[in-house]
C-alpha positions as a printed NumPy array, in Angstrom:
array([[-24.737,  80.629, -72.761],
       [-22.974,  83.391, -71.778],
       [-19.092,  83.071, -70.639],
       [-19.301,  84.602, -67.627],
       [-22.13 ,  81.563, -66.443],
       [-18.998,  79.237, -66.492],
       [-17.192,  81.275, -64.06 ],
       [-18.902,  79.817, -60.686],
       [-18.006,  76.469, -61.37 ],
       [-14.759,  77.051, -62.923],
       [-14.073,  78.444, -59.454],
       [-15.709,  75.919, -57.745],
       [-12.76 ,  73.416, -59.1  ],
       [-10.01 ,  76.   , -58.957],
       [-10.751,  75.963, -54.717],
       [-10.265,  71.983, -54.919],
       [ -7.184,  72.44 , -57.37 ],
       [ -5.833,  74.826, -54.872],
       [ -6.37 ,  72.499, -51.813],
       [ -5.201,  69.428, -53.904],
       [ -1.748,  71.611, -55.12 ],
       [ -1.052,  72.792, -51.415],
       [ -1.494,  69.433, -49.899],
       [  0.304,  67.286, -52.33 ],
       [  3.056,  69.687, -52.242],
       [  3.669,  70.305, -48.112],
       [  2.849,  66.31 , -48.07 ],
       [  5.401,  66.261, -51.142],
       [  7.857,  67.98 , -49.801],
       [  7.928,  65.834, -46.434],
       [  8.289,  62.482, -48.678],
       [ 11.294,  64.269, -50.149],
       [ 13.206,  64.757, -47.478],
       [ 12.566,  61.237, -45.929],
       [ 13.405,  59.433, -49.243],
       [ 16.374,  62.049, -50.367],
       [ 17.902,  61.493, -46.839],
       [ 16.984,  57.682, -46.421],
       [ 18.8  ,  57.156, -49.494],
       [ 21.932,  58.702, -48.226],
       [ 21.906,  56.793, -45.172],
       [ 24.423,  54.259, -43.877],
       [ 21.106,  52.462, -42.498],
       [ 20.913,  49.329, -45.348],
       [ 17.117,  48.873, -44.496],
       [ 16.403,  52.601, -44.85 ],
       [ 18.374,  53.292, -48.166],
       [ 16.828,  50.161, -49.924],
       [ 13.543,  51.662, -48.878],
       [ 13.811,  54.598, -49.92 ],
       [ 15.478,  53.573, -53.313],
       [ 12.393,  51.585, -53.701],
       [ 10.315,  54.283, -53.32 ],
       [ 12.5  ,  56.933, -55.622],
       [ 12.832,  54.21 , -58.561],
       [  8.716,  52.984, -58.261],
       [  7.534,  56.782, -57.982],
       [ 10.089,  58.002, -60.62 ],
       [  9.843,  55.169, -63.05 ],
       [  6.324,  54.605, -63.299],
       [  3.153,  56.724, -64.658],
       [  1.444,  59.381, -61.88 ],
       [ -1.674,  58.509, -63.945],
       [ -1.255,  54.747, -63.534],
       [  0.056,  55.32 , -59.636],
       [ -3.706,  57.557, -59.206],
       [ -5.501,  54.756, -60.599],
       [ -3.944,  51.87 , -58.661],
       [ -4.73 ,  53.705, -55.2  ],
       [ -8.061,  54.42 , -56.224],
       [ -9.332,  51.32 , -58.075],
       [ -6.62 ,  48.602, -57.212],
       [ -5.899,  49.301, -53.647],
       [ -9.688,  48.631, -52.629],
       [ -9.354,  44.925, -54.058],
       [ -6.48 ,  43.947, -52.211],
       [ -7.733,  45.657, -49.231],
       [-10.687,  43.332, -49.355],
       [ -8.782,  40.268, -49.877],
       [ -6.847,  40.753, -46.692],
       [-10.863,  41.932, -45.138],
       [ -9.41 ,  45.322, -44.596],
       [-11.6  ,  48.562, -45.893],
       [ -8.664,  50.407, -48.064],
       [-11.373,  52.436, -50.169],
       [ -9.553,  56.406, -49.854],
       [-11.55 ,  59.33 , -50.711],
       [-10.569,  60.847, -54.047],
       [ -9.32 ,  63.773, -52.69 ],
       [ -7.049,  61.813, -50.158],
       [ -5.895,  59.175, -53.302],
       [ -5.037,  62.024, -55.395],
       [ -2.964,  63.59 , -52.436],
       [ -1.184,  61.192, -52.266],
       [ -0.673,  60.209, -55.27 ],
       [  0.679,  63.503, -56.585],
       [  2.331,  63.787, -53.02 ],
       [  4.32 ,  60.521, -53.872],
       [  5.545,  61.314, -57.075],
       [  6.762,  64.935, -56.486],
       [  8.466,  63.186, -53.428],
       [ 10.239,  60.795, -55.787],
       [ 11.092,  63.548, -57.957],
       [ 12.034,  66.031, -54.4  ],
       [ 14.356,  62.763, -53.222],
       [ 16.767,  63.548, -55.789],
       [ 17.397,  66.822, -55.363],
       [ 17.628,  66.647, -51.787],
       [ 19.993,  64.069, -51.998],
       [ 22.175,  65.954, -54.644],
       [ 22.063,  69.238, -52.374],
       [ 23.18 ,  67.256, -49.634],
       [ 26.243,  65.576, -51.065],
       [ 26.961,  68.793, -52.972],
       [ 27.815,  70.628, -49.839],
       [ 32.147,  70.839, -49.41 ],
       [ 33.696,  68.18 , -48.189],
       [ 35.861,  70.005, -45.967],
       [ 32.744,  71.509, -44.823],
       [ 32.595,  68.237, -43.067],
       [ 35.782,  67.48 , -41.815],
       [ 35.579,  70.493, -39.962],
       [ 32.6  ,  69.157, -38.085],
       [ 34.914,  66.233, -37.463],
       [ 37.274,  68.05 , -35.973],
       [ 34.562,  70.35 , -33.902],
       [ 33.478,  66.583, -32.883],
       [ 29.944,  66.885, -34.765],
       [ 27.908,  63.793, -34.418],
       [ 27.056,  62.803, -37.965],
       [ 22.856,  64.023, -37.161],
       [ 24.969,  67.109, -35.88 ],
       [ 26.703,  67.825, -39.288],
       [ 23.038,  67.432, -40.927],
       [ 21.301,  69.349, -39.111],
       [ 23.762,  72.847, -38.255],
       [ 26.036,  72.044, -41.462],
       [ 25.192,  70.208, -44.547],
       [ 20.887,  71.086, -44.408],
       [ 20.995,  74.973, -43.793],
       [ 23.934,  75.677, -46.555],
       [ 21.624,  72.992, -49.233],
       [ 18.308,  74.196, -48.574],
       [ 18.677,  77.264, -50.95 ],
       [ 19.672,  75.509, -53.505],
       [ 17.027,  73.449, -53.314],
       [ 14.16 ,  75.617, -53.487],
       [ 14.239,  76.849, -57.302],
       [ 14.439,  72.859, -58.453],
       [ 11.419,  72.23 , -55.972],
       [  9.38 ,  75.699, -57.252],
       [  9.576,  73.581, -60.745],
       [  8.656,  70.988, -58.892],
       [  5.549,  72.339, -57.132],
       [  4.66 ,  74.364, -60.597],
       [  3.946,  70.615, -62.563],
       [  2.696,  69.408, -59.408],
       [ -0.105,  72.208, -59.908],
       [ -0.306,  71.015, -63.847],
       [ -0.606,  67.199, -62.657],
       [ -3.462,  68.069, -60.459],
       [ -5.596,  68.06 , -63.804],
       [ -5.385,  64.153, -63.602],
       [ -7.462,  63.789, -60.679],
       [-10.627,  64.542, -63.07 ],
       [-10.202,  61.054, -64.093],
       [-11.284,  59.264, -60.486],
       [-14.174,  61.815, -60.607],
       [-13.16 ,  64.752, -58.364],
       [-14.259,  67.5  , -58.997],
       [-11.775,  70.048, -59.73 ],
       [-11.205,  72.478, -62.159],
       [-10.726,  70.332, -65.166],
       [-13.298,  67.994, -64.099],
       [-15.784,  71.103, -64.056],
       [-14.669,  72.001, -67.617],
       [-15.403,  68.647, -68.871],
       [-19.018,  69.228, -67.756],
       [-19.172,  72.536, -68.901],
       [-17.862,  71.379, -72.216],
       [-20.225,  67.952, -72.629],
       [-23.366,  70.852, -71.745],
       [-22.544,  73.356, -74.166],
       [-20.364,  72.192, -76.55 ],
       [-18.505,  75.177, -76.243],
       [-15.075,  73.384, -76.631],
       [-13.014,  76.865, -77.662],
       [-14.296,  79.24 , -74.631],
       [-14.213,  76.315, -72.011],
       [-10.802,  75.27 , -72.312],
       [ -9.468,  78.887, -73.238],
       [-10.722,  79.849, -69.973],
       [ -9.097,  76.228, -68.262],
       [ -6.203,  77.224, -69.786],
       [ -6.097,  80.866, -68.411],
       [ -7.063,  80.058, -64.95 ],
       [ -4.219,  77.755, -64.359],
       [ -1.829,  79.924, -66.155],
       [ -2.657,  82.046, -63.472],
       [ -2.355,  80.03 , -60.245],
       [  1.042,  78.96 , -61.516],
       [  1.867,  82.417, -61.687],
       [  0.71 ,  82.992, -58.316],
       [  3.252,  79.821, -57.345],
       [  6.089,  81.   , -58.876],
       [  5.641,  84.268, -56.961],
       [  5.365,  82.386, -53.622],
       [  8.529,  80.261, -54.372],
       [ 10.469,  83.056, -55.569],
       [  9.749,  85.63 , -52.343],
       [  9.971,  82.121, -50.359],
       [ 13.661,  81.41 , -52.209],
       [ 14.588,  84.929, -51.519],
       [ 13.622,  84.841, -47.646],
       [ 15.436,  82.057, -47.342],
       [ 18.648,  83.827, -49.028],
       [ 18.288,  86.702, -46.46 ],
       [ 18.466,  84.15 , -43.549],
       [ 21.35 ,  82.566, -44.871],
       [ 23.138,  85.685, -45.629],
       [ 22.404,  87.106, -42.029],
       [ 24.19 ,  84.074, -40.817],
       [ 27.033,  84.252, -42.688]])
């Protein structure tokens, strides 16, 4: 077979790696906030939560963390006669979503606590509520420096997405796989794998970096 007959469903996968990377990572970036600030908060209940979550996401395999939503969560579902079955696009969202957030938490939280102190005594003094000081001080002077730790971030979060093969959906990696197990052509299937997401983490990078330097622009027009 020719090469070129492995392009349409190569590209068939790439548009469900591409949905699965842009998902996981909006969806990521949301669980980073909510853990990175939970665990910074003088709330008890909150920060053991979202410890919980950091340390189970962080410390513990993506691949196993796919598999239990998929496979496990069903069964105890249906011992407490609830129908927890999740699509394998939704268990790999959030799956990948999960774990990025874990990942996100930290650097949100070191951002935060990063920003001067005396940046918040003067909000004492302007008589800042502490949600005040968040949200007009400490989040608009640490969200540019967190945006080149969560480009990384998104850029293995693209990579990871080749996991999702394993609970059958069918993205690009999956569509190798059958490609490959037709053909046999191991060398020109996987060359081709390897090229195409070579590619859409080029295309990433470029988003976070004109993203990163948008986000500079606004902060310098406000200084």
């Amino acid at each position: 077979m020719n090469w070129t007959s492995y392009l349409p469903p190569l590209l068939e996968g790439a548009w469900v790696t591409a949905q699965l990377t842009f998902y996981s990572t909006l969806l990521g970036g949301f669980f980073a906030f909510a853990f990175g600030l939970g665990r910074i908060s003088d709330n008890w209940l909150l920060k053991g939560f979202s410890v919980a979550m950091i340390e189970v996401f962080r410390g513990t395999s993506l691949l196993v963390q796919l598999f239990w939503l998929y496979f496990a969560l069903p069964l105890v579902g249906q011992m407490l006669g609830l129908d927890w079955r999740l699509p394998p696009l939704v268990a790999g969202t959030l799956a990948l979503s999960l774990n990025i957030g874990a990942y996100g938490a930290e650097v949100v939280r070191g951002a935060i606590q990063a920003v001067p102190h005396n940046q918040h005594e003067a909000a004492k003094a302007l008589d800042f509520t502490p949600r005040q000081t968040l949200w007009r001080i400490a989040l608009p002077q640490s969200i540019p420096e967190m945006l080149p730790s969560f480009g990384n971030l998104a850029v293995q979060n693209l990579k990871d997405t080749a996991l999702v093969s394993l609970i059958s959906l069918g993205d690009m990696t999956f569509r190798a796989e059958q490609i490959r197990n037709f053909t046999q052509d191991s060398t020109t299937v996987y060359t081709m794998l390897l090229l195409m997401y070579f590619g859409m983490a080029l295309v990433l990078t470029a988003l976070m970096t004109l993203l990163e330097r948008s986000v500079g622009r606004w902060r310098a027009g406000r200084s």
